[in-house]
Short mmCIF file of C-alpha atoms and ligand atoms in Angstrom, two decimals:
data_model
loop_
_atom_site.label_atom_id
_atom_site.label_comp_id
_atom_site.label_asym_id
_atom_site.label_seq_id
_atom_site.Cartn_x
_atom_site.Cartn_y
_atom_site.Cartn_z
CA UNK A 1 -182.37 -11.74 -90.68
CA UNK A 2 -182.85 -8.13 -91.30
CA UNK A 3 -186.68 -6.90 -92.99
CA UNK A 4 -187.90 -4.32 -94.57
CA UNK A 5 -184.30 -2.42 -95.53
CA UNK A 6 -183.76 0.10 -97.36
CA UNK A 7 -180.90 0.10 -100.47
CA UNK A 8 -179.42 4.07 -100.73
CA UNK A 9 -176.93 3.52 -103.51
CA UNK A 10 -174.91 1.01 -105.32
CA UNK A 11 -171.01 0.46 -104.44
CA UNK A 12 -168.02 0.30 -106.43
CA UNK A 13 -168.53 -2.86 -106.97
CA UNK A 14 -171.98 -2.59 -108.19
CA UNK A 15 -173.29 -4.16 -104.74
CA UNK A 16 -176.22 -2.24 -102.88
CA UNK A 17 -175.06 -0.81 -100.03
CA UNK A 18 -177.51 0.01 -96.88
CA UNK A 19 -176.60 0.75 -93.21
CA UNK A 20 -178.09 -0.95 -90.29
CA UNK A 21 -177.23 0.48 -86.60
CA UNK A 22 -174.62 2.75 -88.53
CA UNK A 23 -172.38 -0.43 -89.99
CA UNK A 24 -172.47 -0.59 -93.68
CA UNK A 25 -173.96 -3.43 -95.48
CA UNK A 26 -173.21 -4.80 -99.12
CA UNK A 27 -175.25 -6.57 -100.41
CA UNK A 28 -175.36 -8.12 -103.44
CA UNK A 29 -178.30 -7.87 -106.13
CA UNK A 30 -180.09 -5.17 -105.01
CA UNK A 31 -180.27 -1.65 -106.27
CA UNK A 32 -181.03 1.71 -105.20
CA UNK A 33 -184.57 2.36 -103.54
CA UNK A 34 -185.40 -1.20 -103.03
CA UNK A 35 -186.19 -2.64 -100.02
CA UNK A 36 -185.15 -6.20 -99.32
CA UNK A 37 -185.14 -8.73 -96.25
CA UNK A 38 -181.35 -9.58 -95.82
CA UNK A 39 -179.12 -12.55 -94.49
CA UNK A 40 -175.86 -11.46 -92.79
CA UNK A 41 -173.45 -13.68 -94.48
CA UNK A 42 -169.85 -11.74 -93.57
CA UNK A 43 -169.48 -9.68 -90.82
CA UNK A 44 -166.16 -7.77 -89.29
CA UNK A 45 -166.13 -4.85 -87.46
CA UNK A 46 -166.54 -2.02 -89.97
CA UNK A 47 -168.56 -3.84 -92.50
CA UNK A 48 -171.10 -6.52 -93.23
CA UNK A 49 -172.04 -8.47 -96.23
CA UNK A 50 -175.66 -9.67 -97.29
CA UNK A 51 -177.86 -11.55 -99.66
CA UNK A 52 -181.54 -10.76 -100.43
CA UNK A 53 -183.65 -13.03 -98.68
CA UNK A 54 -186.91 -11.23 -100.24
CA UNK A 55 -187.56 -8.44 -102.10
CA UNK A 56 -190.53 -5.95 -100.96
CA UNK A 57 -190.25 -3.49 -103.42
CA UNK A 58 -188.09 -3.47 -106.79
CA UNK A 59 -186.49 -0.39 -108.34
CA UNK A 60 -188.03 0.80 -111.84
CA UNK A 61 -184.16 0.69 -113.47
CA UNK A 62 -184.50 -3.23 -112.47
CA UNK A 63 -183.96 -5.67 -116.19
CA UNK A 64 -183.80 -9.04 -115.66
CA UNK A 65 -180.42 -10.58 -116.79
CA UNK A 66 -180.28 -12.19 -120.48
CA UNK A 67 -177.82 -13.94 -118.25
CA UNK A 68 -178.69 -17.44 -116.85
CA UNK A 69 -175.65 -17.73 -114.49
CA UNK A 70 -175.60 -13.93 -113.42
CA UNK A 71 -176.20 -14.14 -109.83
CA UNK A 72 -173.59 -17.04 -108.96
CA UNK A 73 -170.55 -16.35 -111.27
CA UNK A 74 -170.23 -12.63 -110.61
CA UNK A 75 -168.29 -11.39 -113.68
CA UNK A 76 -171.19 -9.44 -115.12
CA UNK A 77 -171.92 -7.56 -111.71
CA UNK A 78 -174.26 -4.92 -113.97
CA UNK A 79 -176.49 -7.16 -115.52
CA UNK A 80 -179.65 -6.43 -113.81
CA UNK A 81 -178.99 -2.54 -115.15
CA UNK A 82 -180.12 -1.44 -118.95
CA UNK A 83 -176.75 -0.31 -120.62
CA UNK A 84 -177.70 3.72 -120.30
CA UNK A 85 -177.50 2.72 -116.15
CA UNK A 86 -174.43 1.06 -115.98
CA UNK A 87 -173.01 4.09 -117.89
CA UNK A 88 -173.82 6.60 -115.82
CA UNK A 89 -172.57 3.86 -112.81
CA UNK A 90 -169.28 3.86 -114.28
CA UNK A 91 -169.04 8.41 -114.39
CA UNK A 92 -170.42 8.40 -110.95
CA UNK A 93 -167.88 5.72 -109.53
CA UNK A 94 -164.55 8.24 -111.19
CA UNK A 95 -166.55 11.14 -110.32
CA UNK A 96 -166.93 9.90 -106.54
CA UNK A 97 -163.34 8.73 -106.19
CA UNK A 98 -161.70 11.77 -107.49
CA UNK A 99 -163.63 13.70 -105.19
CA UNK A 100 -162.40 11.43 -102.23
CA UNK A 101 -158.87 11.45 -103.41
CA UNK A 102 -158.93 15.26 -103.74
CA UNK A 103 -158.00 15.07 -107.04
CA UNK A 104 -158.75 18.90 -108.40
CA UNK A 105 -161.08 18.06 -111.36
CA UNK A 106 -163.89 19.90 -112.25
CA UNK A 107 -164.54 18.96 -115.67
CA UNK A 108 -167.28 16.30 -117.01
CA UNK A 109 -166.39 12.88 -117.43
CA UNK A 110 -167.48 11.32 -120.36
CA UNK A 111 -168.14 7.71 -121.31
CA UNK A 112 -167.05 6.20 -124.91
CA UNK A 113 -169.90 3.89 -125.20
CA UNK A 114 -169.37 0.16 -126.74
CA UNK A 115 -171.09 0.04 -130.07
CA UNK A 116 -171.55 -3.81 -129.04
CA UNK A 117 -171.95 -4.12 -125.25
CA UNK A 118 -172.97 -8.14 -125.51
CA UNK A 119 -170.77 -10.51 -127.31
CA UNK A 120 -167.70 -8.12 -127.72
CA UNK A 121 -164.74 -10.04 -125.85
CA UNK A 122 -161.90 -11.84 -127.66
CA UNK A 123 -160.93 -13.42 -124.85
CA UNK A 124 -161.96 -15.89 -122.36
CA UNK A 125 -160.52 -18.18 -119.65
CA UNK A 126 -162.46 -20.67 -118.64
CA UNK A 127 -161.82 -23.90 -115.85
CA UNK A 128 -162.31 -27.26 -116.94
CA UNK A 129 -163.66 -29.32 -113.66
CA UNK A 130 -164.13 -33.18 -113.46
CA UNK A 131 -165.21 -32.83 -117.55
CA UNK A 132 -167.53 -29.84 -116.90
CA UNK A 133 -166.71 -26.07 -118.16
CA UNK A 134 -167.58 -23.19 -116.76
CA UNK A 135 -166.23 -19.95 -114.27
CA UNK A 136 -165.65 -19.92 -110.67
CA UNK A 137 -167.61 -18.84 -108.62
CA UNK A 138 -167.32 -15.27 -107.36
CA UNK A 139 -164.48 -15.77 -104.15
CA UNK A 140 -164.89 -19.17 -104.06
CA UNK A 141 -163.03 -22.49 -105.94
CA UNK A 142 -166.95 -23.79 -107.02
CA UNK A 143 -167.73 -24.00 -110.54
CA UNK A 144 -170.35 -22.58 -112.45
CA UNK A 145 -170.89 -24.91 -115.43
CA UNK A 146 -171.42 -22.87 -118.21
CA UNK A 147 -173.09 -23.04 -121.80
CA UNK A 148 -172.34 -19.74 -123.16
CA UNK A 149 -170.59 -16.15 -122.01
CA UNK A 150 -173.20 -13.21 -122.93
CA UNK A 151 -170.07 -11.16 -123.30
CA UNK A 152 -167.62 -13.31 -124.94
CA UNK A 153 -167.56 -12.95 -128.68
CA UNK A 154 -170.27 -15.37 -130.52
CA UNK A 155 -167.44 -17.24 -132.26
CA UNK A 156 -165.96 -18.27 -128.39
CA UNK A 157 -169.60 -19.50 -127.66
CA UNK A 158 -169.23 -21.81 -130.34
CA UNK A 159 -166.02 -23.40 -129.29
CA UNK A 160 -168.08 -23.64 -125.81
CA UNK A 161 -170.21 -25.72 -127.68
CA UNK A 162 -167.80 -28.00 -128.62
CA UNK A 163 -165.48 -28.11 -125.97
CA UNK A 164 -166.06 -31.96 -125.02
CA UNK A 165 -163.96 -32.32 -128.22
CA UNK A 166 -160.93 -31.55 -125.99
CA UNK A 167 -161.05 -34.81 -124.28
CA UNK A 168 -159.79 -33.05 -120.87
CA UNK A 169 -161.20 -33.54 -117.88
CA UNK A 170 -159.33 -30.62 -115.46
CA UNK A 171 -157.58 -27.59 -116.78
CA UNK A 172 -157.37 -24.21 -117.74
CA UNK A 173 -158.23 -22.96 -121.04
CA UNK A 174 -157.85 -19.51 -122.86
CA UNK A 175 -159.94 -18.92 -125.34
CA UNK A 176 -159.01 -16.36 -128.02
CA UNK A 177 -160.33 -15.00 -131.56
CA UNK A 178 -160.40 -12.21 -133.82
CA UNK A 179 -162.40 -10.56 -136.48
CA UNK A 180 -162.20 -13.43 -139.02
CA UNK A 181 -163.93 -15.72 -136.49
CA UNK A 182 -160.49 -17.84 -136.04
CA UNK A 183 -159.82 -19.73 -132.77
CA UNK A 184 -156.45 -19.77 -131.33
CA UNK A 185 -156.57 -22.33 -127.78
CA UNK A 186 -154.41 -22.32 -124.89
CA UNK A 187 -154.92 -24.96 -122.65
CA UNK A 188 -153.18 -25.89 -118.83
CA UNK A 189 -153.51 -28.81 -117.56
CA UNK A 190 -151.57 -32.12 -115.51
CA UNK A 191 -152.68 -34.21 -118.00
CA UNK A 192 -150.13 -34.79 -120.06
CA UNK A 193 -151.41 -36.96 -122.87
CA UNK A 194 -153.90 -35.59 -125.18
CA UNK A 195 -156.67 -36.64 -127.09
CA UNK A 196 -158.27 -33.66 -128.61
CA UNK A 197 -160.14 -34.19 -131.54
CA UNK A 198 -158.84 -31.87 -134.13
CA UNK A 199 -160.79 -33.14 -137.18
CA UNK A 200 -164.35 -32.67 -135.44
CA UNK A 201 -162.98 -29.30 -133.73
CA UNK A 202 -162.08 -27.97 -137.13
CA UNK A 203 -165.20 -29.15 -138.62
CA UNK A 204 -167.07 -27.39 -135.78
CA UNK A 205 -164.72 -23.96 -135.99
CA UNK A 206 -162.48 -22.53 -137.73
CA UNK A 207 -159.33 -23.23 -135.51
CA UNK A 208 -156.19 -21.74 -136.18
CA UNK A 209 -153.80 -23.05 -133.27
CA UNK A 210 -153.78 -25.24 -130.18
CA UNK A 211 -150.89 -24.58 -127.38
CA UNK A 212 -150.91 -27.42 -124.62
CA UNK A 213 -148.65 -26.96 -121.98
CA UNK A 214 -146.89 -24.15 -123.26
CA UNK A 215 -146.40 -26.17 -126.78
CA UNK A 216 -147.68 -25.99 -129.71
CA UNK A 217 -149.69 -28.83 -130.76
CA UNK A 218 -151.55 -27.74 -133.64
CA UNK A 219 -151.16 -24.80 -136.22
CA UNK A 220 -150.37 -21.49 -135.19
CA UNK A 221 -149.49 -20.11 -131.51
CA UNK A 222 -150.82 -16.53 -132.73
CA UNK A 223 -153.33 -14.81 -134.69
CA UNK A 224 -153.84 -11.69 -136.32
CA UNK A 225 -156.30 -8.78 -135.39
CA UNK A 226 -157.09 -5.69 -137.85
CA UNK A 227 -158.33 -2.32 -135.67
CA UNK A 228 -158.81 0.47 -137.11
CA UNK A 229 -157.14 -0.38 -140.59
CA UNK A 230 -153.94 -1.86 -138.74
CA UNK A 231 -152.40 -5.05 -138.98
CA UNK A 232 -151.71 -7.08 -135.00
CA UNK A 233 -149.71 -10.75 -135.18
CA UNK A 234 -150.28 -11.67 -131.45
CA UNK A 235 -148.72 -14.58 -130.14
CA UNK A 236 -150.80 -16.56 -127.32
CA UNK A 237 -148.89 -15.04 -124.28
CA UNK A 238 -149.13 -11.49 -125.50
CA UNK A 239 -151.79 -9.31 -124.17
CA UNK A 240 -154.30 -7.70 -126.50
CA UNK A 241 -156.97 -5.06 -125.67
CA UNK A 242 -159.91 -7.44 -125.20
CA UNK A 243 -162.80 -5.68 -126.91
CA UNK A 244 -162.09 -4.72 -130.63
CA UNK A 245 -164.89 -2.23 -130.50
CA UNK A 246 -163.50 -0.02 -127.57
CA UNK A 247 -159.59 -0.31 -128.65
CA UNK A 248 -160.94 1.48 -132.30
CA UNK A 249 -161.35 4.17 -130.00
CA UNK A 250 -158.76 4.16 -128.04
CA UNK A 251 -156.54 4.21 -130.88
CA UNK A 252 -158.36 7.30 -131.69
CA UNK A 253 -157.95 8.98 -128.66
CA UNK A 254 -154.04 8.05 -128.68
CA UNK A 255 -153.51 9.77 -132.25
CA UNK A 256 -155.33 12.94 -131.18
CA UNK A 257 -152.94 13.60 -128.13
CA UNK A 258 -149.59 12.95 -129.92
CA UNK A 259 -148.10 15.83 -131.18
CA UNK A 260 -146.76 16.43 -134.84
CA UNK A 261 -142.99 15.30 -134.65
CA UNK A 262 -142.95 14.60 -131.16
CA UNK A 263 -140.78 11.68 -129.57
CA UNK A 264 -142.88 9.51 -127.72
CA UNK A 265 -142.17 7.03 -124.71
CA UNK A 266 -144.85 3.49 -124.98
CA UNK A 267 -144.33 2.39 -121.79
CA UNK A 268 -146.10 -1.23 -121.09
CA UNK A 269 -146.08 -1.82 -124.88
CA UNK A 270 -147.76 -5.17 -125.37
CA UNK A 271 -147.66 -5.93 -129.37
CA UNK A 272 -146.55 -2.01 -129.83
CA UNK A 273 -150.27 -1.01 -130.69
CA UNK A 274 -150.54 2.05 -129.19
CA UNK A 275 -146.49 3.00 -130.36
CA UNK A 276 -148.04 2.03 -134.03
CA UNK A 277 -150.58 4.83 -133.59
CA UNK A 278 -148.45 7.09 -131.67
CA UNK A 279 -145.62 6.89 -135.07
CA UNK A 280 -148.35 8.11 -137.25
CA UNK A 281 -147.50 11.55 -136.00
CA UNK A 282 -144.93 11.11 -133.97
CA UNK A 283 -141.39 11.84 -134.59
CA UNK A 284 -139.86 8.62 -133.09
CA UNK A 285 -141.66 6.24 -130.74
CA UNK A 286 -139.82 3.99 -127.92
CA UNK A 287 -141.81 1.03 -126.61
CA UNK A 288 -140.90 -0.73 -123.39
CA UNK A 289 -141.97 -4.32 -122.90
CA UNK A 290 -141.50 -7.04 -120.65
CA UNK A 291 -143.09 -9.72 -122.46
CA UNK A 292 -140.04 -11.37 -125.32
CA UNK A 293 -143.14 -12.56 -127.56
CA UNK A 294 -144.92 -9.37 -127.38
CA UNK A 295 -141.38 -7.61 -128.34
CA UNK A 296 -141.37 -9.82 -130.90
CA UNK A 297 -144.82 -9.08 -132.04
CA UNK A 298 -144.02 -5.50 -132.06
CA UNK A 299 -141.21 -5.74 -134.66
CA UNK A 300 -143.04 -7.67 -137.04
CA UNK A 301 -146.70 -5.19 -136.43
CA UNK A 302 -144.08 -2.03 -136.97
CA UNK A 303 -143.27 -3.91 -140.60
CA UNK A 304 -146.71 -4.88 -141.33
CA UNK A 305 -147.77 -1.93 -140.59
CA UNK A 306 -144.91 0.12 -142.86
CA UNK A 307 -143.20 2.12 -139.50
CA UNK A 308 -139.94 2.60 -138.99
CA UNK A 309 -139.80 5.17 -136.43
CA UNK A 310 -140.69 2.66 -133.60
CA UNK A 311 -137.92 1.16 -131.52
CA UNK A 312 -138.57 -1.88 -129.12
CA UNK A 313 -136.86 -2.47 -125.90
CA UNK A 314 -137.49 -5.74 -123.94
CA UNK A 315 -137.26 -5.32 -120.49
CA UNK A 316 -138.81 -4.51 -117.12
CA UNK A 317 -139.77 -0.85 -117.25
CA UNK A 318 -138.43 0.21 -113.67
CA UNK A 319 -135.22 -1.08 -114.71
CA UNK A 320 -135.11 0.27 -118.44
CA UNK A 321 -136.89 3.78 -117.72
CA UNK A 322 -133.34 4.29 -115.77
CA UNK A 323 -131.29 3.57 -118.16
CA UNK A 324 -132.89 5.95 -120.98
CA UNK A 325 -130.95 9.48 -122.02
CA UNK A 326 -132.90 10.66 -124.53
CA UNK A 327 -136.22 13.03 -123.36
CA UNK A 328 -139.24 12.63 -124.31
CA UNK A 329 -142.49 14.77 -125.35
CA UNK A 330 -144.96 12.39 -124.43
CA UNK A 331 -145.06 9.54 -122.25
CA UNK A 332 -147.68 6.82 -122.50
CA UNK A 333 -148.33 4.61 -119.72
CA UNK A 334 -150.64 1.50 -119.90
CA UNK A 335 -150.11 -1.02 -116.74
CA UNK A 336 -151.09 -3.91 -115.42
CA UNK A 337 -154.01 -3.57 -113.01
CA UNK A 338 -151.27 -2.76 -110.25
CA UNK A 339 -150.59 0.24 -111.63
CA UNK A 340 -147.14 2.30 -111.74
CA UNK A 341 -144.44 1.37 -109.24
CA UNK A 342 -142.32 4.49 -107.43
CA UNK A 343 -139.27 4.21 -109.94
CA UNK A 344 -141.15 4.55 -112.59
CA UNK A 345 -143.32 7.16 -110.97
CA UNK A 346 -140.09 8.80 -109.43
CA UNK A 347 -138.80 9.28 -112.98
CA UNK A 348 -141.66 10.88 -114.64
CA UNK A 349 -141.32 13.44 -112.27
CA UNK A 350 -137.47 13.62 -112.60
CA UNK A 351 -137.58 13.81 -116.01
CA UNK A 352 -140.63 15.80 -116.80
CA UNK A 353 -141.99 14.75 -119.90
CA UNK A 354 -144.60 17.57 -121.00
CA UNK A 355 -147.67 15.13 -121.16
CA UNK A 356 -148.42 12.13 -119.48
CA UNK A 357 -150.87 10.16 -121.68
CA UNK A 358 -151.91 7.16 -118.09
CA UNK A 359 -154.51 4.07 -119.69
CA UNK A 360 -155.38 2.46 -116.67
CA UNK A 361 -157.92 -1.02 -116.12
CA UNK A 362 -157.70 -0.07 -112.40
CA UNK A 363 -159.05 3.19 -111.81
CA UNK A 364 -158.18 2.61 -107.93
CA UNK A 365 -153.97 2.72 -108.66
CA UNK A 366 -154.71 5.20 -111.27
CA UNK A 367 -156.20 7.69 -107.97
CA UNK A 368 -153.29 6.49 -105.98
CA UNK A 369 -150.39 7.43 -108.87
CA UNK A 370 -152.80 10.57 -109.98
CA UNK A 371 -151.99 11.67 -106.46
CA UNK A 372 -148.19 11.72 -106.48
CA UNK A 373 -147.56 12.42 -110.64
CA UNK A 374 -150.32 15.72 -109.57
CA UNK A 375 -147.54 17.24 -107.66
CA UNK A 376 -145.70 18.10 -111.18
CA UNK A 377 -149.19 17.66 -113.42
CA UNK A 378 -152.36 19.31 -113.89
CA UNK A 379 -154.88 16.89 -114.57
CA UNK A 380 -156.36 18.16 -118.10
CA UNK A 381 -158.52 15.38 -120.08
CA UNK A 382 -160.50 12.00 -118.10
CA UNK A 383 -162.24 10.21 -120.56
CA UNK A 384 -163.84 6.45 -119.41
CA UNK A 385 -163.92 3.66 -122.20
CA UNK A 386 -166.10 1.20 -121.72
CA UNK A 387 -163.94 -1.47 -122.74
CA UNK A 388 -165.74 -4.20 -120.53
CA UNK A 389 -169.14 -3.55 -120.75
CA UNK A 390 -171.64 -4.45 -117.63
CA UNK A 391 -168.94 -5.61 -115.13
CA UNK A 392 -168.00 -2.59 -112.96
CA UNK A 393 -164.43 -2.37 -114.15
CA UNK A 394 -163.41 0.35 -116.55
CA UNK A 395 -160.85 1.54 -118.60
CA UNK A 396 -159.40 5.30 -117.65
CA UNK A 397 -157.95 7.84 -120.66
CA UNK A 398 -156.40 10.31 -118.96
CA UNK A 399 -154.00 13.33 -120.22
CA UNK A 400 -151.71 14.85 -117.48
CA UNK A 401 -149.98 18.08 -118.79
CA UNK A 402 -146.51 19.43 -116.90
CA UNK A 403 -147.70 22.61 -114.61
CA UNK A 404 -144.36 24.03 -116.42
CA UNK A 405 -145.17 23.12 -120.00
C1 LIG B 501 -152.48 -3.31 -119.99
S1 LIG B 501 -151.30 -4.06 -121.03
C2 LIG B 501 -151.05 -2.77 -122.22
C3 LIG B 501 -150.48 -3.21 -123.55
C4 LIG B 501 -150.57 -2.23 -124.71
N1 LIG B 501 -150.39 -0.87 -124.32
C5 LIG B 501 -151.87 -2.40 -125.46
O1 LIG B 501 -152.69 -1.45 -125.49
O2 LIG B 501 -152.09 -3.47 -126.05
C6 LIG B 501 -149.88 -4.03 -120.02
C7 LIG B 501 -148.63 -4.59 -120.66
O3 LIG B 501 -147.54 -4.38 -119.74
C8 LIG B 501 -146.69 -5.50 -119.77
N2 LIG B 501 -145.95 -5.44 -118.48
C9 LIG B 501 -146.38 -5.82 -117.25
N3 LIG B 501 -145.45 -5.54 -116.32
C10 LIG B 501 -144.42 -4.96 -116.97
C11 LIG B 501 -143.17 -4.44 -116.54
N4 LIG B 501 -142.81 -4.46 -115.27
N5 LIG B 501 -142.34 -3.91 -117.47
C12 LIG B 501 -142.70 -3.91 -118.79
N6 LIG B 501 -143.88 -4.37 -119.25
C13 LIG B 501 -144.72 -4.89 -118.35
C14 LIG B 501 -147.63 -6.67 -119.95
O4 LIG B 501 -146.95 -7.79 -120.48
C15 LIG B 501 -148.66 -6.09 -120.94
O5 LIG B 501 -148.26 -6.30 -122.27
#
């Protein structure tokens, strides 16, 4: 045990981190100028991990969490913060790791705030264990039985309610909705027999689709979502930005950055949301996808939405990008949390679009591909969204324009 120590600042990971004979400690729940009695609970030989054993003296930004399961399930790593702090967390985490990535940057970094920073996700995936739901716990394969998900959308806390209805005892579930309260469930599991209660579920909530196993069991295996006055069929394997609130603005960030009559590259498409945007200005929009039922998707949101300037291509974008002729004005890039791989990095710079419009959920790839795409780019525009409120990821909006443009 360690007394009387002193927390300097929080980490990326919204830890407090403290230093004891020059190793660095992380410790979880404690914030800046408190002072805590720790238990070593990790150690290797550059850094050590701690929990609080007491706390001597509690910093003034300290709330205590509307959230009952906050310090064991770990998703909500802000919680003890009022939603000003874990604001200014999230500028001072892009602000410290573009100055240790030497990215040249000098300008301000401002945070979109989300109008509803509790209840706002559409989305939630939840373990069923021995009968009981809940999360895992943080690095670990123990659940955390659950009641109800401060940040998952009040219409997914009622299907928590509910969820004995299901009749499963171990699985995986997906839970997703949408603006008109509709439930669309995706569940995973061994057991291959089922005996969910529809009738009582639909009395309970207003369920529009059940896919077990990868089949559809019950009504629909999408939904719809209207943002921003467009129309979004998304089936259940397609990915969706998962709070409405923040993707409103995104959408308005995308139309301010595409040019009048410009042809635009959507690379890492999903439904074709952001091509949809981009073709209200644009010229002609090309949307890359991987996903067959998100291509899918796309065609039918281009005709519900009255474009017909977007073109979808189904495929992995390393192997499409090198296949394309045409140039493009714009590129958009929005990737999985791994971020860009070198092919498609190597052709951006081969081909030199004259803006680079990079969404990124992983601000740590985004630093590593900032580095290499800066050797052709100036980095002009960093905006943060807070798309998921009190955890300490965030969502990057970032303009690139060519040096030679
Ligand atoms: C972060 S989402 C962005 C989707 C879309 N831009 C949006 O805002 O809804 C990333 C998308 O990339 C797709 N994806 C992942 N790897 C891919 C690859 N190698 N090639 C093409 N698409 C890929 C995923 O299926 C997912 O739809």
């Amino acid at each position: 045990m360690y007394q009387n120590i002193l927390i300097e600042k929080l980490d990326h990971f919204g830890r407090g981190l403290a230093h004891i004979n020059n190793k660095v400690i992380f410790i979880k729940n404690a914030l800046p100028e408190e002072i805590v009695d720790i238990k070593i609970i990790k150690e290797t030989k550059k850094y050590a991990e701690a929990q609080v054993l007491k706390y001597h003296q509690l910093s003034s930004k300290r709330i205590k969490s509307p959230c009952p399961y906050f310090n064991q399930c770990g998703g909500c790593a802000l919680m003890y913060y009022n939603y000003d702090d874990t604001i200014n967390f999230k500028s001072t985490k892009v602000k410290e790791l573009i100055a240790k990535n030497s990215i040249p940057y000098e300008k301000n970094i401002p945070v979109i705030q989300n109008p509803e920073p509790l209840y706002y996700r559409n989305k939630l995936s939840l373990k069923i264990i021995s009968g009981k739901i809940g999360f895992y716990e943080e690095k670990s394969h123990h659940l955390i039985p659950i009641k109800e998900c401060l940040i998952a959308d009040k219409t997914i806390n009622e299907f928590i309610q509910n969820y004995q209805l299901l009749n499963i005892k171990n699985g995986d579930i997906t839970i997703r909705t949408n603006k008109n309260h509709e439930i669309l469930l995706v569940i995973n599991t061994k057991e291959e027999n089922y005996n969910i209660d529809i009738a009582q579920l639909k009395a309970k909530i207003k369920l529009i689709g059940i896919v077990y196993n990868d089949k559809t069991i019950y009504g629909n295996n999408f939904y719809y979502e209207r943002i921003g006055g467009f129309l979004f069929k998304i089936s259940y394997n397609s990915f969706f930005q998962v709070n409405p609130y923040i993707t409103e603005e995104l959408f308005k960030l995308i139309k301010e950055n595409i040019t009048e009559e410009s042809t635009v590259l959507d690379l890492y498409s999903g439904v074709g949301s952001l091509s949809i945007i981009a073709s209200t200005k644009a010229q002609n929009v090309y949307s890359v996808e991987i996903i067959k039922n998100a291509i899918l998707n796309g065609l039918i949101n281009a005709k519900l939405n009255k474009k017909t300037n977007i073109n979808f291509m189904l495929g992995d974008v390393s192997n499409i990008v090198n296949n394309l002729i045409l140039k493009f004005d714009t590129v958009i890039v929005d990737p999985p949390r791994k971020g860009l791989d070198n092919t498609t990095i190597d052709y951006l710079l081969k081909t030199k679009p004259e803006k680079i419009i990079y969404i990124s959920c992983d601000v740590n790839t985004l630093m590593r591909d900032l580095k290499t795409l800066l050797k052709e780019y100036n980095l002009t525009d960093y905006k943060i969204l807070d798309m998921f409120s009190y955890t300490y990821h965030l969502e990057s909006f970032v303009i690139l324009n060519h040096k030679k443009g």
